[in-house]
XYZ file of C-alpha atoms in Angstrom:
322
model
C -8.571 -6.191 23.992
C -11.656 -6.402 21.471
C -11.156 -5.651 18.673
C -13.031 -2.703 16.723
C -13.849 -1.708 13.680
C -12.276 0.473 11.673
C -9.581 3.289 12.523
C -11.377 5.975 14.792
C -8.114 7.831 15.708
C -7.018 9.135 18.970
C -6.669 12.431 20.448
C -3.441 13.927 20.327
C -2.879 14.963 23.477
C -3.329 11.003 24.422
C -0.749 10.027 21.749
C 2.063 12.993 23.083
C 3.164 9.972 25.657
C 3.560 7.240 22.622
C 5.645 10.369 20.911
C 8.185 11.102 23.663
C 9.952 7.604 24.119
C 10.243 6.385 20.666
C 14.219 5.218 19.773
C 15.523 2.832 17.429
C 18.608 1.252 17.361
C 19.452 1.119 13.439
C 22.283 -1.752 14.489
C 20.283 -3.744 16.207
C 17.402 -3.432 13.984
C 19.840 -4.324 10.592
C 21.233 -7.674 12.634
C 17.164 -8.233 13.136
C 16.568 -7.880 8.979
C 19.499 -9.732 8.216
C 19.024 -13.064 10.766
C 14.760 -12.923 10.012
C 13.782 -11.593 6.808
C 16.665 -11.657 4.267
C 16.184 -15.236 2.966
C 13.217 -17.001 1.196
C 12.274 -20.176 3.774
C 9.434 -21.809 2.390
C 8.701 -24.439 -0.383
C 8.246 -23.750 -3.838
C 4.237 -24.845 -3.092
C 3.872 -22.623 -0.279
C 5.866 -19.441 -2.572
C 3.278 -20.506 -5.337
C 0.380 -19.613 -2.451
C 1.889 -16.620 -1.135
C 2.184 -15.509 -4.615
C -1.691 -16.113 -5.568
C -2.724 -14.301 -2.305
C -0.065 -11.649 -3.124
C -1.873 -10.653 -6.953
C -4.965 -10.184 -4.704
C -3.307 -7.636 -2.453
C -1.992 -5.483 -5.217
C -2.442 -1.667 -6.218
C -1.922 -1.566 -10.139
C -0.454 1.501 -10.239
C 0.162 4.175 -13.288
C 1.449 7.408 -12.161
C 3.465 8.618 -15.364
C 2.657 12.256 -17.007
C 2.012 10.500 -20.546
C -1.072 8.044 -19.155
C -3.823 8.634 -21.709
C -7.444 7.374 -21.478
C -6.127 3.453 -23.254
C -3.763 2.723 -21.007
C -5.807 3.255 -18.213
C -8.550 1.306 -19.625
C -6.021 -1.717 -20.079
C -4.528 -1.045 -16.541
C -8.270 -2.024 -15.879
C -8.482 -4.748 -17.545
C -5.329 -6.347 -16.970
C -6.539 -5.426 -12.807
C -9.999 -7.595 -13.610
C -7.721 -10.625 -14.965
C -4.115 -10.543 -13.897
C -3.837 -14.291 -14.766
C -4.314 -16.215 -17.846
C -7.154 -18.722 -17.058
C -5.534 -21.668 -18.149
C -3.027 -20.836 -15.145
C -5.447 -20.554 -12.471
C -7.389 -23.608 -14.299
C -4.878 -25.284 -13.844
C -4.679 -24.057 -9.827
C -8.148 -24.841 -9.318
C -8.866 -21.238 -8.854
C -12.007 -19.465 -10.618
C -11.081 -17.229 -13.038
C -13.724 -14.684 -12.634
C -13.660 -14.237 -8.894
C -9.422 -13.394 -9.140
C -8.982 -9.786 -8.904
C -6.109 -7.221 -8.001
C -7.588 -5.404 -4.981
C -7.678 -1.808 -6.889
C -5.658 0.277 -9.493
C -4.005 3.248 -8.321
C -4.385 6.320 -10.874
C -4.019 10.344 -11.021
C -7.267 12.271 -10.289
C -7.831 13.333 -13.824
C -7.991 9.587 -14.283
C -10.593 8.377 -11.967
C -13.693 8.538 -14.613
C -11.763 6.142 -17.239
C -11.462 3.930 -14.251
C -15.191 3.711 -13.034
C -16.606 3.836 -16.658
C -14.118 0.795 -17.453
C -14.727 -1.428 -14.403
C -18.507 -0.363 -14.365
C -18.198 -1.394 -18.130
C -16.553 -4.845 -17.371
C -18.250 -5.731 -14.178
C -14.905 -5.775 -12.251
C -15.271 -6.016 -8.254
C -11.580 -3.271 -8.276
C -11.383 -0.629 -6.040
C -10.033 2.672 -7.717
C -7.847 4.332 -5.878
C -6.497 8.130 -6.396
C -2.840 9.477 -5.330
C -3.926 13.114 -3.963
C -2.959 16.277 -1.499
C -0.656 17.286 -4.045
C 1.225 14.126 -4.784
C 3.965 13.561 -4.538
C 5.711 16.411 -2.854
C 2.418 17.529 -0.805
C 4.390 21.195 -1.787
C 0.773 22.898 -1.606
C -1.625 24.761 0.333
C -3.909 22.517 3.111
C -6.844 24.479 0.868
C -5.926 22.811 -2.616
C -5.105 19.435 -1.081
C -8.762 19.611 0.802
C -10.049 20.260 -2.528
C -8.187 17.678 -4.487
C -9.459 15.027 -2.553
C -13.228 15.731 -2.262
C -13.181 16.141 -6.507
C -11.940 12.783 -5.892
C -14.430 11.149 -3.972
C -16.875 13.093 -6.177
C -15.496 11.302 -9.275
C -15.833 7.658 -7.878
C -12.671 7.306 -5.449
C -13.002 4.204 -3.204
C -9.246 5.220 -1.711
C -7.437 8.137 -1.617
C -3.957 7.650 -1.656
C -2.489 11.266 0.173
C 0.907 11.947 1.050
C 2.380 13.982 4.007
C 4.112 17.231 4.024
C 8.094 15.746 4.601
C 9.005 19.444 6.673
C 6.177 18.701 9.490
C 8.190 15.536 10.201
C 11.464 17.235 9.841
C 10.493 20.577 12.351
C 8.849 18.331 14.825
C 5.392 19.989 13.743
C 3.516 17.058 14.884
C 0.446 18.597 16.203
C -0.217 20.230 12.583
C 0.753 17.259 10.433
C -2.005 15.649 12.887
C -4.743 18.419 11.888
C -3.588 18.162 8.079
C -4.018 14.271 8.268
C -6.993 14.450 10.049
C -8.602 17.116 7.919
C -8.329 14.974 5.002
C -9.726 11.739 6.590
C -12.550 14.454 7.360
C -13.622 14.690 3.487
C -13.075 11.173 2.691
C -15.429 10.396 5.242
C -16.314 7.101 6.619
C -16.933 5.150 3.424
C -13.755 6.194 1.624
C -10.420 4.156 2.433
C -7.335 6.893 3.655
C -3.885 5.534 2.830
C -1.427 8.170 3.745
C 2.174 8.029 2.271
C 4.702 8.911 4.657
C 7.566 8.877 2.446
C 9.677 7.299 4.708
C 12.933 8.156 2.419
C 12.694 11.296 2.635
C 11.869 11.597 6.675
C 15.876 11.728 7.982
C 15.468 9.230 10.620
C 13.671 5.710 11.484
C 12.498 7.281 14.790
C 10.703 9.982 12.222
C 9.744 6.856 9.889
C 7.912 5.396 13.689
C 6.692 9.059 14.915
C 4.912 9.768 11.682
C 3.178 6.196 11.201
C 1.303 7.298 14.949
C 0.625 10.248 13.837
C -1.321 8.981 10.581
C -3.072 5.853 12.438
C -4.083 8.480 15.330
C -5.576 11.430 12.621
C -7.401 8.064 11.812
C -6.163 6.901 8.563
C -7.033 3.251 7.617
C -3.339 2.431 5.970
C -0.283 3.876 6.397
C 1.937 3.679 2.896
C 5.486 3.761 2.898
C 6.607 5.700 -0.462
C 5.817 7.900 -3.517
C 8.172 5.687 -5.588
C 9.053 8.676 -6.432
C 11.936 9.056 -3.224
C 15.329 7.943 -3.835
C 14.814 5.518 -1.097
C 11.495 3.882 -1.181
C 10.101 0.301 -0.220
C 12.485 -1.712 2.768
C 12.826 -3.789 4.949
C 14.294 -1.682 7.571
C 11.569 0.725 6.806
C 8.581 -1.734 6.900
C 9.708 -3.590 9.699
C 9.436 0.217 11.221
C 6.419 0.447 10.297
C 5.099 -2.533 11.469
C 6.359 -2.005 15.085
C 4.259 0.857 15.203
C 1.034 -0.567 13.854
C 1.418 -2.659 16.257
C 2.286 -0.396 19.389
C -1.551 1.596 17.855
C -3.489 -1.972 17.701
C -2.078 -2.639 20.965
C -2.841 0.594 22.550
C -6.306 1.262 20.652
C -7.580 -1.818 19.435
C -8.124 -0.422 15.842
C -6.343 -2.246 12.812
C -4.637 -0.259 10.579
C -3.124 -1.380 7.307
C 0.156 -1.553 5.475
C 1.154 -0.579 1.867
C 4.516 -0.769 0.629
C 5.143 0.926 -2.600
C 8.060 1.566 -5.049
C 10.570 -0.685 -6.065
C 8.748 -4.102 -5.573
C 9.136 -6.044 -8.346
C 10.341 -9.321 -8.298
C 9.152 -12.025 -6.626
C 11.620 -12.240 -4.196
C 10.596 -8.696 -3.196
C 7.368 -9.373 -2.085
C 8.240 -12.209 -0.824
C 10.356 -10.761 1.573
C 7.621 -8.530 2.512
C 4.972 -10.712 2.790
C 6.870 -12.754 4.839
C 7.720 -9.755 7.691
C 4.413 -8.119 7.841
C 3.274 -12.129 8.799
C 5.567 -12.082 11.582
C 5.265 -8.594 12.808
C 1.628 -8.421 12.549
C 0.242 -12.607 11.877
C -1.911 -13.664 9.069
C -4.618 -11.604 9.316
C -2.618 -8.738 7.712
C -2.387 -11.192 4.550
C -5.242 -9.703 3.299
C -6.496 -7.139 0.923
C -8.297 -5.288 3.660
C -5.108 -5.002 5.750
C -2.421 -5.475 3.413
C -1.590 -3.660 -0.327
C 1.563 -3.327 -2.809
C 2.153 -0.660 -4.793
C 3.465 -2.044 -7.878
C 3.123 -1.400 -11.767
C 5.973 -4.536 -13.007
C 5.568 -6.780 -10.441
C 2.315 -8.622 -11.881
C 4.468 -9.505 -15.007
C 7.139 -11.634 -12.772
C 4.573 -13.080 -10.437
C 2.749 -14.312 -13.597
C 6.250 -15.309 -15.290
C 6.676 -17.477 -12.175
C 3.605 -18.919 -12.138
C 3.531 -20.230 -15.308
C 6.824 -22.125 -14.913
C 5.525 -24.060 -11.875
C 3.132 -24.701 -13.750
C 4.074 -25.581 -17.127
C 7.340 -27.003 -16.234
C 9.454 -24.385 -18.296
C 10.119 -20.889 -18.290
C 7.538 -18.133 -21.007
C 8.701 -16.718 -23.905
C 8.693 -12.969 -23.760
C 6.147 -12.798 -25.830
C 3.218 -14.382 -23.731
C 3.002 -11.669 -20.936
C 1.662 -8.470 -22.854
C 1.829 -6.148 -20.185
């Protein structure tokens, strides 16, 4: 199949059939996790590289109710450099073309974001959480709203989330029309991640049904948390995910992405998940335009690790700042 571009949906009445004979077998699919994706293979060299690409594919997320106008503005500038240059000196790589792919903010915070990275000449998406994040507990109306003041402020991405009960009451005709409404205002220049919040959705088979759903109302990534669930980021729950992006490529032809957020942040963590989504999906989704992490602490081990493959020994405390 050729392959197109961008995510231009599907009817629903043409994805009904995809929605009728989805089952999982939790077993089987645990015994899969623990045989494939539970262990670290690779050389320290080849972690080192998955590691580098990994900073590039990363969200820098603040989402707390005490974020003030500074510590976005350092968010920013941590997102421009996540390195120290004498690290990626020392890598070869150029300091001023190695960038996180966007930072991940409330609305109200979108206009520190574009007047920093404007201000700093950073090549960072900014990316909004919206439709009432993070319990999507409000009118279609206000989340409509929400996101167009986004775009209006300088949004690249909008971040939504799904209402949890469509999932749960088998409403999956109207959580198509709500996703699809909101791709509507983004429009075509705006990227649409849509959190599913797989933790909260009762069932892998829900986890499966609702990643269609999404990709078919046309978003461009499907997410898998708040990180605000009690059960956010897996493996169980990406490898889920994956299946079903790739059940839509195969049926459609159109690539969709794949975020995991909340609780990634080690190196091992991402890791992991870098290492499924490249056998699920192949190499192509190890890239920023296919692949994201939410994170807010992972930079700081990443960087940690770095530096002792480089240096030889492991940082002081003191030398990572954020």
């Amino acid at each position: 199949m050729a392959e197109l571009t961008g995510n231009l949906g599907m009817e629903f009445e043409d994805l009904k059939p995809m929605l009728d004979h989805v089952t999982i077998e939790m077993p089987a699919m645990k015994n899969i996790i623990e045989k494939r994706h539970s262990h670290i293979r690779i050389d320290e060299t080849a972690q080192i590289d998955s590691l580098l690409k990994a900073v590039t594919c990363i969200d820098l997320t603040t989402l707390c109710g005490d974020d003030t106008e500074c510590n976005v503005k350092n968010l920013c500038h941590k997102a421009k450099n996540p390195l120290q240059q004498s690290l990626l000196d020392s890598l070869g790589i150029n300091y001023e073309e190695f960038h996180i792919a966007a930072v991940c903010v409330y609305p109200a915070r979108i206009s520190n974001c574009v007047e920093t990275l404007t201000n700093i000449n950073a090549d960072v998406k900014v990316a909004a959480v919206a439709a009432g994040f993070p319990s999507a507990q409000y009118f279609l109306s206000t989340k409509l709203k929400e996101i167009e003041l986004c775009v209006l402020n300088g949004a690249n991405e909008i971040d939504i989330v799904i209402s949890r009960d469509l999932v749960l009451e088998g409403k999956f005709k109207e959580l198509y029309d709500e996703v699809k409404a909101m791709k509507n205002v983004c429009g075509s220049s705006v990227t649409l991640k849509t959190i599913i919040a797989a933790g909260e959705l009762g069932s892998l088979e829900n986890v499966y049904k609702a990643s269609l759903i999404c990709m078919a109302a046309g978003s461009d990534f499907i997410k898998t948390s708040t990180g605000k669930e009690a059960v956010n980021a897996t493996l169980l729950i990406a490898k889920t995910m994956a299946q079903a992006i790739k059940e839509y490529y195969n049926k459609t032809g159109f690539e969709v992405g794949f975020k995991p957020a909340g609780g990634i942040r080690t190196v091992k963590d991402v890791l992991l998940f870098q290492d499924l989504i490249k056998k699920e999906l192949g190499s192509k989704w190890m890239h920023p335009h296919l692949f994201r992490i939410g994170a807010s602490g992972l930079l700081r081990d990443i960087e940690r690790k770095i530096f002792e493959h480089v240096t030889g020994y492991a940082p002081a405390n003191h030398l990572f700042t954020y």
